[in-house]
């Protein structure tokens, strides 16, 4: 159970950097493989649905790629959109045949077809796209059970403390019996180690096991235990809100330390407002601002994050309205040109900051450069595709409807995660 005993956000920067392409004694080609069929019956295109600002499959791909343990990383799919997302997140794509794309096609059949087309692969590491709390250290430690300790296959488990009972047919009069419990000697939770259950996160196996035995759990077999907080499996839509909260707390956000933002730029039109201008009979212009969004900005300010609102020369918002907005939120409003980066770069430099210290919330093509540069960046859900592709986080609400609030909460969570990680690193150095 030692491999499971890790604290929240325990993948430190040093660990991630040291994991890049670890040397191996053998010449085996190790491939990561995610199966992502387009025809999900539960949630349409579930594998690329946005989860906490990232496509579901992106969470697993990021952990697999950043582990540095693979000679190749693949997504097997039959869908063009999934192929596009997979490539954007660093994977190669195997276009599976219709034969293994049916509702009743098994994972093993699909993996066997993959191996027929990629004979160079010696070890297949099959990850479930529906397990978004995977970290690189999980991958590394589990795979070493094969590459270092000589096992033929390994799969992920989680420890459960649940008493199981025999199911009986309704109305049969049959008496139920316990499977793993003596009712007269019912143990306390702390006195019972529980049971190991598959959590579905991953299954690793040597090629000959898959080809000869026809499954992923054969030969010299072992398991890798994961903590319950990392064991998220999305099966039905009702799990989605729960999974989002879990992944924001326990997900893997990349090799770098979570960003600690000191300055936030936020577009007014399209982000803080929905872009609409209301005109009164007398010709007075009005805009609608969501109080959840303004509250979110004040939350940032209370955490010593400076907020600067952005408007453009072509923005139809009346200067008097901008002044009222500036006074209400207690922050500056800056006017930017066609290329916002040209104006914002000088502000960042003047404040002696780097772009990694900056959060940027944009909406359109003109914002792409800033979205790419900023340590944290986001767009509302109704932003055009070009802006969504550049953003590191995609909010669920549209502009003017709570998107800014969601992004500010994400920024504050990253700040909390960074603080927790620094404290854990300090403890680790002290213990070492």
Short mmCIF file of C-alpha atoms in Angstrom, two decimals, residues 1-273:
data_model
loop_
_atom_site.label_atom_id
_atom_site.label_comp_id
_atom_site.label_asym_id
_atom_site.label_seq_id
_atom_site.Cartn_x
_atom_site.Cartn_y
_atom_site.Cartn_z
CA UNK A 1 0.00 0.00 0.00
CA UNK A 2 3.04 2.27 0.21
CA UNK A 3 2.68 3.44 -3.39
CA UNK A 4 -0.80 4.74 -2.62
CA UNK A 5 0.24 6.86 0.35
CA UNK A 6 0.73 10.24 -1.25
CA UNK A 7 -0.66 13.60 -0.31
CA UNK A 8 -2.69 16.01 -2.42
CA UNK A 9 -0.77 17.39 -5.46
CA UNK A 10 2.28 15.31 -4.70
CA UNK A 11 3.74 15.40 -8.21
CA UNK A 12 6.45 17.96 -7.52
CA UNK A 13 8.32 19.93 -10.17
CA UNK A 14 11.53 18.02 -9.46
CA UNK A 15 9.71 14.70 -9.83
CA UNK A 16 8.19 15.70 -13.16
CA UNK A 17 11.50 16.94 -14.53
CA UNK A 18 13.34 13.82 -13.44
CA UNK A 19 10.72 11.59 -15.07
CA UNK A 20 11.63 12.63 -18.61
CA UNK A 21 12.61 9.50 -20.49
CA UNK A 22 14.04 7.34 -17.78
CA UNK A 23 16.71 4.87 -18.94
CA UNK A 24 15.68 1.24 -19.32
CA UNK A 25 17.76 -1.90 -19.42
CA UNK A 26 15.78 -3.44 -22.28
CA UNK A 27 14.91 -2.28 -25.79
CA UNK A 28 11.18 -2.82 -25.43
CA UNK A 29 8.91 -0.40 -27.24
CA UNK A 30 6.37 0.81 -24.69
CA UNK A 31 3.20 2.40 -26.03
CA UNK A 32 0.46 4.26 -24.19
CA UNK A 33 -2.94 3.61 -25.71
CA UNK A 34 -6.30 5.25 -25.03
CA UNK A 35 -9.43 3.84 -26.64
CA UNK A 36 -11.87 6.61 -27.55
CA UNK A 37 -14.79 5.57 -29.69
CA UNK A 38 -17.05 8.32 -31.00
CA UNK A 39 -20.32 6.49 -30.38
CA UNK A 40 -20.65 6.72 -26.59
CA UNK A 41 -24.23 5.86 -25.64
CA UNK A 42 -24.18 7.46 -22.19
CA UNK A 43 -22.75 10.92 -22.96
CA UNK A 44 -22.35 11.91 -26.65
CA UNK A 45 -18.63 12.35 -27.50
CA UNK A 46 -17.92 11.94 -23.79
CA UNK A 47 -14.19 11.47 -24.37
CA UNK A 48 -13.73 15.06 -25.56
CA UNK A 49 -16.39 16.75 -23.45
CA UNK A 50 -14.87 19.63 -21.47
CA UNK A 51 -14.10 18.74 -17.86
CA UNK A 52 -12.82 21.64 -15.72
CA UNK A 53 -11.69 23.47 -18.83
CA UNK A 54 -9.88 20.52 -20.45
CA UNK A 55 -11.21 17.82 -22.82
CA UNK A 56 -11.75 14.64 -20.78
CA UNK A 57 -9.17 12.72 -22.80
CA UNK A 58 -6.69 15.59 -22.31
CA UNK A 59 -6.28 14.88 -18.60
CA UNK A 60 -5.05 11.34 -19.25
CA UNK A 61 -2.94 12.30 -22.26
CA UNK A 62 -1.17 15.04 -20.33
CA UNK A 63 -0.20 12.63 -17.54
CA UNK A 64 0.94 9.96 -20.02
CA UNK A 65 3.02 12.36 -22.12
CA UNK A 66 4.57 14.11 -19.12
CA UNK A 67 5.54 10.82 -17.48
CA UNK A 68 8.30 10.44 -20.09
CA UNK A 69 7.90 6.67 -19.92
CA UNK A 70 6.62 5.97 -23.42
CA UNK A 71 8.15 5.47 -26.84
CA UNK A 72 4.80 6.41 -28.35
CA UNK A 73 1.43 7.69 -27.14
CA UNK A 74 -1.67 6.69 -29.12
CA UNK A 75 -5.40 7.26 -29.25
CA UNK A 76 -7.47 4.64 -31.07
CA UNK A 77 -10.62 6.23 -32.47
CA UNK A 78 -13.14 6.18 -35.28
CA UNK A 79 -14.12 9.86 -35.00
CA UNK A 80 -12.60 12.91 -36.74
CA UNK A 81 -13.20 15.32 -33.85
CA UNK A 82 -11.61 12.97 -31.31
CA UNK A 83 -8.63 12.59 -33.66
CA UNK A 84 -8.24 16.38 -33.79
CA UNK A 85 -8.31 16.72 -30.00
CA UNK A 86 -5.93 13.77 -29.49
CA UNK A 87 -3.32 15.27 -31.80
CA UNK A 88 -3.65 18.65 -30.09
CA UNK A 89 -2.77 16.95 -26.79
CA UNK A 90 0.35 15.23 -28.12
CA UNK A 91 -0.92 11.82 -29.22
CA UNK A 92 -0.63 9.88 -32.44
CA UNK A 93 -3.87 8.48 -33.82
CA UNK A 94 -4.75 4.95 -34.86
CA UNK A 95 -7.93 4.93 -36.94
CA UNK A 96 -9.70 1.81 -35.78
CA UNK A 97 -11.77 -0.25 -38.20
CA UNK A 98 -15.60 -0.44 -38.14
CA UNK A 99 -15.19 -4.03 -36.97
CA UNK A 100 -13.95 -2.92 -33.55
CA UNK A 101 -16.04 0.26 -33.36
CA UNK A 102 -19.37 -1.40 -32.61
CA UNK A 103 -21.27 -1.10 -29.34
CA UNK A 104 -20.35 -4.65 -28.36
CA UNK A 105 -16.67 -4.50 -29.41
CA UNK A 106 -14.37 -5.30 -26.51
CA UNK A 107 -11.30 -3.37 -25.42
CA UNK A 108 -9.11 -6.44 -25.99
CA UNK A 109 -10.30 -6.79 -29.61
CA UNK A 110 -9.50 -3.13 -30.23
CA UNK A 111 -6.06 -3.44 -28.65
CA UNK A 112 -5.31 -6.59 -30.64
CA UNK A 113 -6.16 -4.74 -33.84
CA UNK A 114 -3.84 -1.92 -32.78
CA UNK A 115 -1.02 -4.42 -32.23
CA UNK A 116 -1.57 -5.95 -35.69
CA UNK A 117 -0.84 -2.54 -37.22
CA UNK A 118 1.99 -1.61 -34.82
CA UNK A 119 4.20 -4.66 -34.55
CA UNK A 120 7.04 -2.63 -33.02
CA UNK A 121 5.12 -2.35 -29.74
CA UNK A 122 6.20 -4.76 -26.97
CA UNK A 123 4.24 -3.42 -23.99
CA UNK A 124 0.79 -1.84 -24.17
CA UNK A 125 -0.30 0.56 -21.44
CA UNK A 126 -4.04 0.91 -21.84
CA UNK A 127 -5.48 3.99 -20.10
CA UNK A 128 -9.16 4.74 -19.63
CA UNK A 129 -10.08 8.19 -20.91
CA UNK A 130 -12.72 8.33 -18.18
CA UNK A 131 -10.16 8.44 -15.34
CA UNK A 132 -9.06 12.09 -15.29
CA UNK A 133 -7.15 12.13 -11.97
CA UNK A 134 -4.17 10.17 -13.29
CA UNK A 135 -0.70 11.59 -12.45
CA UNK A 136 2.71 10.86 -13.99
CA UNK A 137 3.90 9.22 -10.77
CA UNK A 138 1.08 6.67 -11.06
CA UNK A 139 2.27 5.81 -14.57
CA UNK A 140 5.94 5.60 -13.60
CA UNK A 141 5.48 3.46 -10.49
CA UNK A 142 3.03 1.07 -12.14
CA UNK A 143 5.09 0.61 -15.29
CA UNK A 144 8.24 -0.12 -13.29
CA UNK A 145 6.50 -3.22 -11.95
CA UNK A 146 6.95 -4.60 -15.47
CA UNK A 147 10.19 -2.95 -16.61
CA UNK A 148 12.09 -3.25 -13.31
CA UNK A 149 10.39 -5.90 -11.18
CA UNK A 150 9.68 -8.46 -13.88
CA UNK A 151 5.89 -8.67 -13.92
CA UNK A 152 4.03 -9.37 -17.15
CA UNK A 153 0.94 -7.28 -16.42
CA UNK A 154 -0.30 -4.75 -13.89
CA UNK A 155 -3.61 -3.02 -13.32
CA UNK A 156 -4.92 -0.23 -11.08
CA UNK A 157 -6.92 -0.86 -7.91
CA UNK A 158 -8.41 1.20 -5.10
CA UNK A 159 -9.04 0.12 -1.51
CA UNK A 160 -12.73 0.01 -0.57
CA UNK A 161 -14.29 -0.47 2.85
CA UNK A 162 -17.66 -1.87 1.84
CA UNK A 163 -19.38 -4.96 3.15
CA UNK A 164 -20.86 -7.08 0.35
CA UNK A 165 -24.01 -9.22 0.54
CA UNK A 166 -25.51 -11.84 -1.72
CA UNK A 167 -28.29 -10.56 -3.96
CA UNK A 168 -31.55 -12.51 -3.77
CA UNK A 169 -34.46 -12.55 -6.15
CA UNK A 170 -37.33 -10.36 -5.05
CA UNK A 171 -40.19 -12.37 -3.58
CA UNK A 172 -38.20 -15.61 -3.48
CA UNK A 173 -38.06 -15.75 0.30
CA UNK A 174 -34.37 -16.65 0.06
CA UNK A 175 -32.19 -15.33 2.85
CA UNK A 176 -29.21 -13.14 2.01
CA UNK A 177 -25.74 -13.94 3.35
CA UNK A 178 -22.61 -11.81 3.67
CA UNK A 179 -19.66 -12.34 1.36
CA UNK A 180 -16.92 -10.62 3.36
CA UNK A 181 -18.36 -10.12 6.82
CA UNK A 182 -19.22 -11.95 10.00
CA UNK A 183 -22.09 -9.85 11.43
CA UNK A 184 -21.37 -11.04 14.97
CA UNK A 185 -17.80 -9.84 14.62
CA UNK A 186 -18.43 -6.70 12.57
CA UNK A 187 -15.11 -4.81 12.57
CA UNK A 188 -14.60 -1.09 12.94
CA UNK A 189 -13.40 0.61 9.77
CA UNK A 190 -9.99 1.35 11.28
CA UNK A 191 -9.59 -2.33 12.21
CA UNK A 192 -10.38 -3.66 8.74
CA UNK A 193 -7.95 -3.15 5.84
CA UNK A 194 -10.79 -3.30 3.33
CA UNK A 195 -10.63 -4.93 -0.11
CA UNK A 196 -8.86 -4.10 -3.35
CA UNK A 197 -11.18 -3.34 -6.27
CA UNK A 198 -10.30 -2.49 -9.87
CA UNK A 199 -10.77 1.23 -10.47
CA UNK A 200 -10.39 1.02 -14.24
CA UNK A 201 -7.69 3.71 -14.55
CA UNK A 202 -5.25 1.55 -16.49
CA UNK A 203 -4.18 -1.94 -17.56
CA UNK A 204 -0.57 -2.59 -18.64
CA UNK A 205 0.50 -5.84 -20.30
CA UNK A 206 3.20 -7.35 -22.46
CA UNK A 207 2.19 -7.97 -26.06
CA UNK A 208 2.43 -11.75 -25.81
CA UNK A 209 -0.12 -11.79 -22.97
CA UNK A 210 -2.64 -9.90 -25.08
CA UNK A 211 -2.00 -11.91 -28.24
CA UNK A 212 -1.73 -15.41 -26.74
CA UNK A 213 -4.04 -15.26 -23.73
CA UNK A 214 -6.56 -12.79 -25.14
CA UNK A 215 -6.76 -10.51 -22.10
CA UNK A 216 -4.77 -7.88 -20.17
CA UNK A 217 -4.34 -9.63 -16.82
CA UNK A 218 -2.18 -12.67 -17.30
CA UNK A 219 1.28 -14.12 -16.83
CA UNK A 220 3.05 -12.90 -13.71
CA UNK A 221 0.35 -10.52 -12.54
CA UNK A 222 0.27 -7.71 -9.94
CA UNK A 223 -1.70 -4.60 -9.08
CA UNK A 224 -0.93 -0.94 -8.41
CA UNK A 225 -2.92 0.69 -5.62
CA UNK A 226 -4.22 4.24 -6.07
CA UNK A 227 -5.74 6.41 -3.37
CA UNK A 228 -9.53 6.87 -3.51
CA UNK A 229 -9.28 10.57 -4.37
CA UNK A 230 -7.58 9.68 -7.67
CA UNK A 231 -10.09 6.95 -8.52
CA UNK A 232 -12.63 8.83 -10.62
CA UNK A 233 -14.53 6.93 -13.30
CA UNK A 234 -17.12 8.85 -15.32
CA UNK A 235 -19.90 6.53 -16.45
CA UNK A 236 -23.03 8.67 -16.43
CA UNK A 237 -23.75 12.36 -16.82
CA UNK A 238 -24.66 12.77 -13.14
CA UNK A 239 -21.02 11.99 -12.31
CA UNK A 240 -19.79 15.03 -14.25
CA UNK A 241 -20.19 17.76 -11.59
CA UNK A 242 -18.65 15.47 -8.98
CA UNK A 243 -15.74 14.66 -11.29
CA UNK A 244 -15.11 18.34 -12.01
CA UNK A 245 -14.73 19.13 -8.33
CA UNK A 246 -12.47 16.11 -7.85
CA UNK A 247 -10.23 16.90 -10.81
CA UNK A 248 -9.85 20.54 -9.77
CA UNK A 249 -8.63 19.29 -6.41
CA UNK A 250 -6.64 16.19 -7.38
CA UNK A 251 -6.03 16.40 -11.13
CA UNK A 252 -2.63 16.79 -12.78
CA UNK A 253 -2.17 20.28 -14.26
CA UNK A 254 1.18 19.84 -15.96
CA UNK A 255 4.90 19.76 -15.22
CA UNK A 256 5.21 23.27 -13.90
CA UNK A 257 4.27 24.40 -10.42
CA UNK A 258 0.68 25.71 -10.33
CA UNK A 259 0.79 29.35 -11.35
CA UNK A 260 0.55 32.04 -8.68
CA UNK A 261 -1.10 34.95 -10.45
CA UNK A 262 -0.28 38.50 -9.45
CA UNK A 263 -2.04 40.36 -12.25
CA UNK A 264 -5.22 39.64 -14.21
CA UNK A 265 -6.26 41.21 -17.49
CA UNK A 266 -9.95 40.76 -18.31
CA UNK A 267 -11.79 41.87 -21.43
CA UNK A 268 -14.98 43.74 -20.71
CA UNK A 269 -16.88 42.96 -23.91
CA UNK A 270 -17.46 39.23 -24.35
CA UNK A 271 -16.14 38.28 -20.90
CA UNK A 272 -17.44 40.61 -18.21
CA UNK A 273 -20.44 41.43 -20.42
#
